[in-house]
Coordinates of C-alpha atoms in Angstrom, one line a residue:
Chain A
X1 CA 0.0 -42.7 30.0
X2 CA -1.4 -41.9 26.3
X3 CA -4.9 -40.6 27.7
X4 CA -6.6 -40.4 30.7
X5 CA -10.2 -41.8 30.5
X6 CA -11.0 -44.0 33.0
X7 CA -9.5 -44.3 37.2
X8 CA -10.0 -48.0 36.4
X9 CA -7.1 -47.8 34.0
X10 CA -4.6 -46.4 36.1
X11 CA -2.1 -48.8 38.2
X12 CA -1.0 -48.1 41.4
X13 CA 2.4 -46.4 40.3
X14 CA 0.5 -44.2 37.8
X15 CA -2.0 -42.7 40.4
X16 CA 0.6 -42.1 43.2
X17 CA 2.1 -40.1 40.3
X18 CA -0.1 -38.5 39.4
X19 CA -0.5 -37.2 43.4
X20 CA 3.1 -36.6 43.5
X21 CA 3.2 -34.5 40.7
X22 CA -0.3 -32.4 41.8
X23 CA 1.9 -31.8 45.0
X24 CA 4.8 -30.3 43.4
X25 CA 2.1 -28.5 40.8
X26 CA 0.0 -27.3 44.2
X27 CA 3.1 -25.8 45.6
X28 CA 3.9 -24.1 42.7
X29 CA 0.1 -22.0 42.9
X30 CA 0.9 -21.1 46.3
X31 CA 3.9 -18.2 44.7
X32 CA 3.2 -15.0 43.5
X33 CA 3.8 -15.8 39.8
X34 CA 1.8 -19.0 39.3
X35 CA 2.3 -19.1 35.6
X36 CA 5.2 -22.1 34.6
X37 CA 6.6 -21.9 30.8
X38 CA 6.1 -26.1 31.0
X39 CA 3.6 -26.5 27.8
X40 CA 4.4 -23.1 26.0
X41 CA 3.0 -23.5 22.1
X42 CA 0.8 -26.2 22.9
X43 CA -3.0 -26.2 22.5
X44 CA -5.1 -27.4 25.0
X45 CA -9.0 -27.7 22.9
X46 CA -11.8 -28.1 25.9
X47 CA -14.8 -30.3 24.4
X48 CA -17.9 -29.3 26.5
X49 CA -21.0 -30.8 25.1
X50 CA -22.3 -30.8 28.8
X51 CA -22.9 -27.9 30.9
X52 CA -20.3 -27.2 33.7
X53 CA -18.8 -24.6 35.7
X54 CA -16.3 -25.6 38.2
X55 CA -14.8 -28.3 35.6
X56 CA -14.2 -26.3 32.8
X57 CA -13.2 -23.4 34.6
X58 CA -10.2 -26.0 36.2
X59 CA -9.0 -27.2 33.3
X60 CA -8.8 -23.7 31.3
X61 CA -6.8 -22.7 34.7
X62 CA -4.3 -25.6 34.4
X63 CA -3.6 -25.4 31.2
X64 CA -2.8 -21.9 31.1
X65 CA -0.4 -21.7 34.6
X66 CA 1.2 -24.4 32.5
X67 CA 1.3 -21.8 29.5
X68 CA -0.5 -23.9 26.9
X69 CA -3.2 -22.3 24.9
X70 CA -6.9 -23.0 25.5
X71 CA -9.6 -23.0 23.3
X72 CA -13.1 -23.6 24.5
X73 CA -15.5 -24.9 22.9
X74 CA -19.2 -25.3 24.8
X75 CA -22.0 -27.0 22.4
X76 CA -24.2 -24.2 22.9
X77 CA -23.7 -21.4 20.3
X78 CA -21.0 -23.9 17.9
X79 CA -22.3 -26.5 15.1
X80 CA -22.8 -29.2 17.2
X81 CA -26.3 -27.3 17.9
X82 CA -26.9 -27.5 13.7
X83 CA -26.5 -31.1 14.7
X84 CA -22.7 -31.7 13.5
X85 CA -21.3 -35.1 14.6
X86 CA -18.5 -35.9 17.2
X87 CA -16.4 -37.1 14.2
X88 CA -16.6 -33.7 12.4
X89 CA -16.1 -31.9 15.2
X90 CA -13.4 -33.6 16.6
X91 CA -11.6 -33.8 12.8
X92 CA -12.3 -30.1 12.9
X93 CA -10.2 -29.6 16.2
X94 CA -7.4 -32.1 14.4
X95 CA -6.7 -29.6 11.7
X96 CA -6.2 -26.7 14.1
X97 CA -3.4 -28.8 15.8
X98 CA -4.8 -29.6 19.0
X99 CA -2.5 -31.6 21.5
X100 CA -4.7 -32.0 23.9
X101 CA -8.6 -32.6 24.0
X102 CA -10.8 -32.5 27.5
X103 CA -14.2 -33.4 26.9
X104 CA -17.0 -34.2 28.5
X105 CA -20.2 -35.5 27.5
X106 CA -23.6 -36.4 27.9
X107 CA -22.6 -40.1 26.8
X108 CA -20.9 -42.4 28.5
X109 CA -17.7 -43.7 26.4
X110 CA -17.5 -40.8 23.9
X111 CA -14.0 -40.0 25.6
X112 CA -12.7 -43.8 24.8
X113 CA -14.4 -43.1 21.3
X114 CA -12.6 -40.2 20.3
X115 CA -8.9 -42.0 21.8
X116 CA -9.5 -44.8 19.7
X117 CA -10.9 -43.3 16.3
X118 CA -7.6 -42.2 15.3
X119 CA -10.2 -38.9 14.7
X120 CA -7.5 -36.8 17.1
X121 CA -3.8 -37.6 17.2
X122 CA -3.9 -35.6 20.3
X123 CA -4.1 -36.8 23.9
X124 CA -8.0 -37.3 25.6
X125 CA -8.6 -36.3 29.0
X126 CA -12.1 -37.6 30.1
X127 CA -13.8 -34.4 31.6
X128 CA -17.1 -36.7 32.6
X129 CA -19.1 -38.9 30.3
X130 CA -23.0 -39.8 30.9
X131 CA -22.9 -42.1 34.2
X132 CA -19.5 -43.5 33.6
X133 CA -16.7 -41.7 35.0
X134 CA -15.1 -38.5 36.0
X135 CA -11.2 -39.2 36.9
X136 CA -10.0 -36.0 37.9
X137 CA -12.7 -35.4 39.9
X138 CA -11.5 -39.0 41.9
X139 CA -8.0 -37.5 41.6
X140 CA -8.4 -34.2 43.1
X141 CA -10.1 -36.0 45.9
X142 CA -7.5 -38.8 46.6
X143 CA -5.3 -35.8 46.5
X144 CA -7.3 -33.8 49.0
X145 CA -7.7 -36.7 51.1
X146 CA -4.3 -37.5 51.3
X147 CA -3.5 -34.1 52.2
X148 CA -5.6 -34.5 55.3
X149 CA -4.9 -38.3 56.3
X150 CA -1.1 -39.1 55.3
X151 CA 2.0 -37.4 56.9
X152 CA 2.2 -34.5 59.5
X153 CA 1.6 -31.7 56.9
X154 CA 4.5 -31.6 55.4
X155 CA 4.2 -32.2 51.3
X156 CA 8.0 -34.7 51.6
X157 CA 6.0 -37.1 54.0
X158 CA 2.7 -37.7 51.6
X159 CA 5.2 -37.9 48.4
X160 CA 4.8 -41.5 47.2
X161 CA 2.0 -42.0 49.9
X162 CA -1.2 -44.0 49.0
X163 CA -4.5 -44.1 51.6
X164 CA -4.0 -47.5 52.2
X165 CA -5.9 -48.7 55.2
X166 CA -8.6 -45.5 54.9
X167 CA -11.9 -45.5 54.9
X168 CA -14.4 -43.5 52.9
X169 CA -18.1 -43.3 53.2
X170 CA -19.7 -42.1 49.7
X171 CA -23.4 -41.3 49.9
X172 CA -26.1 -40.3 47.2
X173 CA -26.9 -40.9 43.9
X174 CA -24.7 -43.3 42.4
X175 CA -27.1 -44.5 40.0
X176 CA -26.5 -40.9 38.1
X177 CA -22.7 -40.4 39.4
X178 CA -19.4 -40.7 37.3
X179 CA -18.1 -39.5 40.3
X180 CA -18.8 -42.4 42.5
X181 CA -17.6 -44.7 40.0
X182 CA -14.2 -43.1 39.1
X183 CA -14.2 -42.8 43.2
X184 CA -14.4 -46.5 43.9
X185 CA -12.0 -47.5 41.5
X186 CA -8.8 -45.2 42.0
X187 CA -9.6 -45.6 46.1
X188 CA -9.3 -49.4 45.4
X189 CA -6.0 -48.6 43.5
X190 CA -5.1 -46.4 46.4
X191 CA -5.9 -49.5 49.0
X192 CA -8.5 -47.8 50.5
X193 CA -12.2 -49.5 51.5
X194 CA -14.8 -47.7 50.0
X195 CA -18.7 -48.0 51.3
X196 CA -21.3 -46.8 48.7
X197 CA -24.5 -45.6 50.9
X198 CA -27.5 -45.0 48.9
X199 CA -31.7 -46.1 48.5
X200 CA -31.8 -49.2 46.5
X201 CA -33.2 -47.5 44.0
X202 CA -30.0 -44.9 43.2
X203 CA -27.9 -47.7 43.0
X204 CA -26.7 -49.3 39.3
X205 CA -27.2 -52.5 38.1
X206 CA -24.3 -54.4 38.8
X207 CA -22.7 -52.5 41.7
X208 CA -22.5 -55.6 43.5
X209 CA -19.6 -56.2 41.4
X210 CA -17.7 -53.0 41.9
X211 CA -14.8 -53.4 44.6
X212 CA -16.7 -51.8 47.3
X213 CA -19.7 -52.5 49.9
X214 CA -23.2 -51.3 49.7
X215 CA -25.5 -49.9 52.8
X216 CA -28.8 -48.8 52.6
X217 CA -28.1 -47.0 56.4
X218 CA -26.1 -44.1 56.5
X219 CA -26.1 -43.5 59.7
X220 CA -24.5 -47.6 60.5
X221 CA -22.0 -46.7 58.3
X222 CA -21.0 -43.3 59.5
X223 CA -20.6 -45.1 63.0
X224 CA -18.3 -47.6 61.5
X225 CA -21.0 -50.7 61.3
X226 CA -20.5 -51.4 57.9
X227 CA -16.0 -51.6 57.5
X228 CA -15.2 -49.8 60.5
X229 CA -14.5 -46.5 61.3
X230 CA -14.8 -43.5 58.9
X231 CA -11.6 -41.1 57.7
X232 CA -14.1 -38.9 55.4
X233 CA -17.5 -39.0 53.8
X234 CA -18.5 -37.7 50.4
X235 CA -21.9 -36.4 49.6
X236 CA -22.8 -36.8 45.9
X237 CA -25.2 -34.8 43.9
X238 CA -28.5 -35.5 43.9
X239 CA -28.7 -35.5 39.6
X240 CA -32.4 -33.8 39.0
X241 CA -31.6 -33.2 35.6
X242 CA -30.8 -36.8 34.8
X243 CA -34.1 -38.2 36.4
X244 CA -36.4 -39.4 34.5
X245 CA -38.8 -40.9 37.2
X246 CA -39.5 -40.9 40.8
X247 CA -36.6 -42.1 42.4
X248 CA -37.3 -41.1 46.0
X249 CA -40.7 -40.5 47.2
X250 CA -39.8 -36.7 48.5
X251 CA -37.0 -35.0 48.5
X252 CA -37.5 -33.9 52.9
X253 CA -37.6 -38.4 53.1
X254 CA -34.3 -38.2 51.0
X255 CA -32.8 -35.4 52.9
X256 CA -33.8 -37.0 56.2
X257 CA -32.7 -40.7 55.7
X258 CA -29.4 -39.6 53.3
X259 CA -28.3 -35.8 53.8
X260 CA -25.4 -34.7 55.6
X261 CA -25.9 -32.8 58.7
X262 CA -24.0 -31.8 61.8
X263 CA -25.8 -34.3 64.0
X264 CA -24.5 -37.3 61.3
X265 CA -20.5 -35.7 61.0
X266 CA -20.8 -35.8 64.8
X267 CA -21.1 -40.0 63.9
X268 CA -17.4 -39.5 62.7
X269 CA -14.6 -39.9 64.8
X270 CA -12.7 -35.9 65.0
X271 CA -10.2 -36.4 62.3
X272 CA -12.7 -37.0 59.7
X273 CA -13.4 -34.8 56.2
X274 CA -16.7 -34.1 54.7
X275 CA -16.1 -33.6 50.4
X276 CA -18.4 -32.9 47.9
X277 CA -18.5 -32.6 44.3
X278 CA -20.3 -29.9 43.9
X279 CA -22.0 -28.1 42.7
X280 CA -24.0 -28.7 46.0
X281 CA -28.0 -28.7 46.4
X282 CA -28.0 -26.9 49.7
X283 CA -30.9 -28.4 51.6
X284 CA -31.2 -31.6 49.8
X285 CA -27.8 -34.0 50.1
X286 CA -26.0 -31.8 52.4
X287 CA -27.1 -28.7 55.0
X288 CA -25.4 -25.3 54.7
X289 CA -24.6 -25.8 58.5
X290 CA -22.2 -29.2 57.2
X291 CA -21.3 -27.6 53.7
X292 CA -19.6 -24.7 55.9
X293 CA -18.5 -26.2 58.8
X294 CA -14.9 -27.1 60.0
X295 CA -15.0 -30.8 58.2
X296 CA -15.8 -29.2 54.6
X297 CA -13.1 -29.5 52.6
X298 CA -15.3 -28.2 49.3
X299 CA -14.0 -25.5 48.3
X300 CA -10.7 -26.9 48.7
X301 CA -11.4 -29.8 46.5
X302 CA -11.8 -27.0 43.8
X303 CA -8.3 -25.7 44.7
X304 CA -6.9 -29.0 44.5
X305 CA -8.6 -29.7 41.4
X306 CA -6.0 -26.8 39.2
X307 CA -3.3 -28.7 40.6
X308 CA -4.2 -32.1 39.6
X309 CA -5.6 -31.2 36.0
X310 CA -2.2 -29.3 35.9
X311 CA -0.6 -33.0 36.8
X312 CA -2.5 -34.5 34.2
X313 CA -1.8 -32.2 31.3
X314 CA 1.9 -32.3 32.3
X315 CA 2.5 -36.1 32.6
X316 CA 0.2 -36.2 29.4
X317 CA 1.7 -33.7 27.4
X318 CA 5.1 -33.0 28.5
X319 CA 7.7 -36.3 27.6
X320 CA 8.7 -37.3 24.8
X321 CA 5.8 -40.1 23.9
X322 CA 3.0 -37.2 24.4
Chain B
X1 CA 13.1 -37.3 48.7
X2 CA 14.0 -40.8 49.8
X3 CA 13.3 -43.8 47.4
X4 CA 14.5 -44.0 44.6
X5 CA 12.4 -42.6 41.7
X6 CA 10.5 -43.7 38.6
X7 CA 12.7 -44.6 35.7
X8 CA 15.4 -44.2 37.8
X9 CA 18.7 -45.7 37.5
X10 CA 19.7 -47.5 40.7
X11 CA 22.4 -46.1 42.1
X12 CA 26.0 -47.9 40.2
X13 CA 28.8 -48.3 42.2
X14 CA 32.5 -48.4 40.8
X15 CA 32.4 -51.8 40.7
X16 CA 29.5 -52.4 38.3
X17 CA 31.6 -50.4 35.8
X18 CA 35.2 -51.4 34.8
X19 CA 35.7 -48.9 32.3
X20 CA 34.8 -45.9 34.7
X21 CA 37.8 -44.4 36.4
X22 CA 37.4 -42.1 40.2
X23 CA 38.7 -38.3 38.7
X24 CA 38.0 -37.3 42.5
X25 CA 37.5 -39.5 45.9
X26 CA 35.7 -38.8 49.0
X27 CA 38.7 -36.6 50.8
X28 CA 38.8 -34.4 47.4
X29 CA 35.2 -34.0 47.3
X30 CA 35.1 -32.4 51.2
X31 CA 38.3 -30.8 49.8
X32 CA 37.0 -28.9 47.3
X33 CA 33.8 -27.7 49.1
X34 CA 35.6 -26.7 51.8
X35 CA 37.4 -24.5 49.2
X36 CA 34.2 -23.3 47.5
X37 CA 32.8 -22.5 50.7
X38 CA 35.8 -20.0 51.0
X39 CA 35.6 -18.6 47.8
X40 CA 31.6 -17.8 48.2
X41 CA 32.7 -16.3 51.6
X42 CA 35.4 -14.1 50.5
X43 CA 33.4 -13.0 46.7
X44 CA 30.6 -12.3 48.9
X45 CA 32.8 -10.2 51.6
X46 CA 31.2 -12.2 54.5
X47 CA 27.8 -14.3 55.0
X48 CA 25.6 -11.0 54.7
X49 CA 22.3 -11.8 52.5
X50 CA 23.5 -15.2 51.4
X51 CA 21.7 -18.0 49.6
X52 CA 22.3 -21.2 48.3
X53 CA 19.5 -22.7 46.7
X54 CA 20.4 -26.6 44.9
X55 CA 18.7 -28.2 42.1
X56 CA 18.0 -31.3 43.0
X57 CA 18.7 -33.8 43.4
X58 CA 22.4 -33.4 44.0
X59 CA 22.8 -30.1 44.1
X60 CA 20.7 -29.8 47.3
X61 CA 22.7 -32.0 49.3
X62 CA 26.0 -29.9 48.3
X63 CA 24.0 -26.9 48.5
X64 CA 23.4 -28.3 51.9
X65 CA 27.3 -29.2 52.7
X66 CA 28.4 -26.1 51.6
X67 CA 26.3 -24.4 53.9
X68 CA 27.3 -26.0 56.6
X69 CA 30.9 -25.2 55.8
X70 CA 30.2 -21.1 55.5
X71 CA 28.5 -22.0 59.2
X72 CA 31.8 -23.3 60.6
X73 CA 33.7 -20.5 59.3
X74 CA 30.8 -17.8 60.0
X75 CA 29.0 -18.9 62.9
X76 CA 26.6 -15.9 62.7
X77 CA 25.4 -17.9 59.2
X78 CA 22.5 -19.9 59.7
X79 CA 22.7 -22.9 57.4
X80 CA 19.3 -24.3 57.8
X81 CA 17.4 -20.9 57.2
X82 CA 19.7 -19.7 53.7
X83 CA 19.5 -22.9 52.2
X84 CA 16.8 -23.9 49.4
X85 CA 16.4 -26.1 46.7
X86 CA 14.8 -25.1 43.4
X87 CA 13.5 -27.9 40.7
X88 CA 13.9 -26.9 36.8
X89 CA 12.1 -29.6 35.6
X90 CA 9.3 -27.3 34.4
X91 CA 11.2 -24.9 33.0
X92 CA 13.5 -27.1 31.1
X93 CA 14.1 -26.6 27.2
X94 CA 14.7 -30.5 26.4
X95 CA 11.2 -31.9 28.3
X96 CA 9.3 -33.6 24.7
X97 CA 13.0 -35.1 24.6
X98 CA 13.3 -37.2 27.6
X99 CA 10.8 -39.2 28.9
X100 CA 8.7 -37.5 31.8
X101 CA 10.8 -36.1 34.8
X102 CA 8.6 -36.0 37.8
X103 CA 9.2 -32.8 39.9
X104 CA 11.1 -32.5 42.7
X105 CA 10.2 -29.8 45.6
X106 CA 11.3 -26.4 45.4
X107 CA 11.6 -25.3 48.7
X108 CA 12.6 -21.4 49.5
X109 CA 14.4 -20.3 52.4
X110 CA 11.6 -18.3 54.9
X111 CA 13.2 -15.0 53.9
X112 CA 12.5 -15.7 50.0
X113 CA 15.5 -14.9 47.8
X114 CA 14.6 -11.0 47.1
X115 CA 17.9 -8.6 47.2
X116 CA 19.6 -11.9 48.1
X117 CA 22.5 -12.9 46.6
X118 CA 21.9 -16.5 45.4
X119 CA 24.7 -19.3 44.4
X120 CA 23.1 -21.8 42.6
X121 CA 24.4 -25.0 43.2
X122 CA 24.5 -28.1 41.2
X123 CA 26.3 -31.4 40.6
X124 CA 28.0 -31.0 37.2
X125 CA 27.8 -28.3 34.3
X126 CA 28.0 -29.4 31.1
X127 CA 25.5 -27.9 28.4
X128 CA 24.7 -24.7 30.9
X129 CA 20.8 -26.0 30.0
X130 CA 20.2 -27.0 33.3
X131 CA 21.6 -23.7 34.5
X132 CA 19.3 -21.6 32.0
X133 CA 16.4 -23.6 33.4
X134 CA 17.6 -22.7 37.2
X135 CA 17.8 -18.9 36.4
X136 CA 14.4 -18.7 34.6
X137 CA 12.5 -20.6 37.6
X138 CA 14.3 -18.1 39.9
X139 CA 12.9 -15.2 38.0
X140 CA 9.7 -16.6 38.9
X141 CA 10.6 -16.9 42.9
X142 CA 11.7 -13.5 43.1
X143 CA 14.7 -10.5 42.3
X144 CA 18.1 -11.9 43.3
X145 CA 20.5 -8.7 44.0
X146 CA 23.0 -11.3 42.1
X147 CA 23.3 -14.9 41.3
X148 CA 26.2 -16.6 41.3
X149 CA 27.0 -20.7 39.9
X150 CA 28.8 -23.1 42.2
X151 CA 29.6 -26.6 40.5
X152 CA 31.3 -29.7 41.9
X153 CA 32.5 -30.5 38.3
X154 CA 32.6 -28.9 35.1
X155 CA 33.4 -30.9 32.2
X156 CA 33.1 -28.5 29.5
X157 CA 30.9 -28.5 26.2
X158 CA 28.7 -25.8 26.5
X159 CA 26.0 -24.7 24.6
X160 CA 24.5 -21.4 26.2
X161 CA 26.7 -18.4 27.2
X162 CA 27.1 -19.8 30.7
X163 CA 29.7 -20.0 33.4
X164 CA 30.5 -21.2 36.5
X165 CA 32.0 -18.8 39.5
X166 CA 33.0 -21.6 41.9
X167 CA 34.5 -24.7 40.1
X168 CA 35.2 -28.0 42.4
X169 CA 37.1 -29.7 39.7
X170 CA 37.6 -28.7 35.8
X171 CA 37.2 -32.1 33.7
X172 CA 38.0 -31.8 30.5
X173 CA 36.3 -34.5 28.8
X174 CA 34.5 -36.1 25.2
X175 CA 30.9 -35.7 25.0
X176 CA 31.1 -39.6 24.2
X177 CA 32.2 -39.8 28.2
X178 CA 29.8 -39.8 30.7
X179 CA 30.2 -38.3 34.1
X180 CA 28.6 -39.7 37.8
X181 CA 28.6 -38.0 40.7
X182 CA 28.1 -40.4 43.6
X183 CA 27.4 -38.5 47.5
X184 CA 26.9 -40.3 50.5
X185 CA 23.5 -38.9 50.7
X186 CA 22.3 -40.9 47.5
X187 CA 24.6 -43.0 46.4
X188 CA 26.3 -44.0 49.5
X189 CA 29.7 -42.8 49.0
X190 CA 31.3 -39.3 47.8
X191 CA 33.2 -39.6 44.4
X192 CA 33.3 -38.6 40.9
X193 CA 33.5 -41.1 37.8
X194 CA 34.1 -40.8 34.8
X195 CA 33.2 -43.8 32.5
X196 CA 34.7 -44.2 28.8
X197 CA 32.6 -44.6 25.8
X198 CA 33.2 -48.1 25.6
X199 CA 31.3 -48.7 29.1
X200 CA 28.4 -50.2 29.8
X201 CA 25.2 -48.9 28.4
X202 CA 22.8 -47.4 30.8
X203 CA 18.9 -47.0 31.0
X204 CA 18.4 -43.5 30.4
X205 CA 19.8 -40.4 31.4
X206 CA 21.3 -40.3 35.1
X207 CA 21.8 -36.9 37.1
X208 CA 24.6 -35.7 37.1
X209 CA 24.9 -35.8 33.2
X210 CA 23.2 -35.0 29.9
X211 CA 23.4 -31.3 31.4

């Protein structure tokens, strides 16, 4: 792996890798000193020209437990805001020697644009771009999913694991979502089935194409109607900032006919995990009662999301070709 | 740890390499850790506070046989509970030089390795980098009272102030040679090879060399 833009781009071999590693990387934040020499006197430049939190905030973690040094760099309050390009910018970051650019942006493809400009000799990890995709967001939830539905509990038994044969439910708004995208993919990949449960109108053009299946009833899927029976549902967020028009004609219809409650996780058979992105409109996709309860496995998502971007800078940065 | 991993070498027999000769066979192998297991007994003055943590991946299965060896001699030494194994790959000096290792688990025993005195156990010491590596990732894991380096082989050529307390075998060799160590757990035999510079190239580096 050069860069690591797209789920869709990763075989089989590279994804279960990319797990394996985020194991050994997960066990490694469970010590007392979590810090690991691994990338010492490499730089690690995080592009945001997108507001984000959790994402950021995982990245600049990683890199540093890995020793690497992080610079940050949001749009707000830099040039981009005097309206410098993504060229300049990203030649800008070339001269200060960066080996490493995460970025995300409001356009879907900038990532692949900067890998192939030749504007950065560094490697490009896609941190979310416009509607398109969001890998280590897919990967920190393959990772958390496998946690829960391969092996015994014991990290030896999941090591080389895939989810073949699972089952995941993904509800929301994937018209808006890079998550869902990057989700269907890498669970494909991972031989998982994936069902995409939304209104028709928060659905993309062309999903019908995606390797996955499409329900307008959430609650037939959550039974096990649709592929049969569920190992874990994911509730996407409902993207107000990116709509432009009324998608849904009030947001108590959309939390009625597509939220996650406790009455719809009691659809799912006991074993099942509820996931979520974040960051979570409480009240809208999901209630606090489900968000909280004993399925939630959302705020260790965000645990499991230092270990994987740790796996991601290492197997990109690390050998010999990084 | 079974399966073999990626960009692995299979594992060679003797038989896929006419140049390589056996420098030790199965009954010298048990042999000599049967010997080392005395000597960590008797440098140690008993089992007391004992560890033996292996890099893997052959240095966990000795680290495993060896403890099983104090256990026979010792039988108030629990072998299960003072054995570990600790992965280097992420403290290792030579990573942008090989092609990406995958980590291996590190796995401490339940009563961590503070005041402990740890012996380090690997396959074959040859640069002492490997060995650097182990002793900065046990900094991490804790305060040793004392560590201490048990090798099945050493062949020589080091390139750090490094030595070995417990030696299975001393192999003087070229750098040009390259050394195997097969065990029954892995490779499905116990013995050590030693192949001439005119053998057979192989894919990449193999444990139990380039260290």
């Amino acid at each position: 792996m050069r860069h690591l833009l797209s789920t869709a781009d990763l075989s089989h071999a590279e994804a279960v890798r990319v797990l394996d590693v985020a194991e050994q990387m997960a066990a490694t934040q469970q010590r007392e000193i979590k810090k690991l020499p691994t990338l010492r006197g490499r730089t690690v430049v995080n592009l945001f020209f997108e507001d984000s939190t959790r994402t950021r905030i995982s990245f600049e973690t990683a890199a540093k437990r890995l020793s690497a040094d992080v610079i940050t760099f949001s749009a707000k309050g830099s040039s981009v805001s005097k309206g410098e390009s993504l060229k300049d910018t990203a030649l800008t970051l070339q001269a200060m020697g960066a080996d490493a650019v995460v970025i995300r942006h409001g356009s879907s493809g900038a990532p692949l644009r900067l890998a192939r400009s030749g504007w950065t000799s560094g490697a490009v990890l896609n941190a979310g771009d416009g509607t398109h995709e969001h890998p280590t967001q897919a990967l920190l939830d393959a990772f958390t999913l496998r946690r829960h539905l391969v092996g015994g509990g014991d990290a030896a038994d999941r090591v080389g694991a895939d989810l073949a044969g699972r089952h995941v439910v993904v509800v929301g708004d994937v018209l808006h979502s890079r998550v869902a995208r990057s989700n269907v993919h890498l669970l494909h990949v991972l031989g998982a089935r994936t069902t995409l449960v939304a209104p028709p109108t928060l659905l993309p053009i062309g999903v019908e194409t995606w390797p996955c299946e499409v329900s307008y009833d959430l609650d037939a899927a959550l039974a096990g109607d649709v592929q049969g029976p569920v190992d874990a549902v994911m509730a996407l967020r409902v993207q107000l900032e990116r709509m432009d028009a009324a998608y849904f004609p009030s947001a108590r219809e959309y939390s009625r006919r597509y939220g996650i409650d406790a009455a719809r996780l009691g659809l799912l058979p006991p074993h099942a995990s509820l996931l979520h992105p974040g960051p979570m409109n409480r009240g809208l996709e999901i209630t606090a009662e489900a968000a909280d309860g004993a399925r939630s496995r959302i705020v260790e998502q965000v645990t499991n999301g230092v270990a994987v971007r740790m796996a991601a800078l290492y197997l990109l940065l690390a050998g010999e070709d990084a | 740890m079974a399966g073999a991993r990626p960009g692995e070498v299979p594992p060679t027999t003797p038989a896929a390499h006419p140049r390589s000769a056996t420098v030790l066979d199965a009954a010298e192998v048990s042999r000599a850790l049967t010997r080392i297991a005395h000597e960590v007994l008797e440098r140690n003055k008993g089992p007391r506070g004992l560890v033996l943590m292996g890099v893997p991946r052959r240095g966990t299965h000795l680290a495993r046989r060896l403890a099983e060896r104090i256990a026979q001699v010792e039988p108030a030494f629990d072998a299960e509970a003072c054995t570990g194994s600790l992965d280097v790959t992420m403290h290792r000096d030579d990573l942008r030089r090989n092609p990406t290792r995958t980590p291996e688990p590190t796995r401490l025993p339940a009563t961590g390795i503070d005041d402990a005195t740890v012996v380090l156990v690997d396959d074959v010491l040859y640069s002492g980098r490997t060995v650097r590596a182990a002793l900065d990732a046990l900094s991490d894991l804790g305060r040793p009272r004392a560590v201490r380096l048990a090798v099945l082989v050493d062949r020589g050529h080091r390139e750090l102030p490094i030595r070995a307390d417990h030696v299975g075998k001393n192999l003087p060799t070229s750098t040009a040679e390259r050394v195997f160590v097969h065990l029954a757990e892995t490779d499905g035999e116990d013995a050590v090879l030693i192949e001439g510079p005119t053998g057979e190239p192989t894919e990449g580096p193999t444990e139990g060399e380039d260290r």
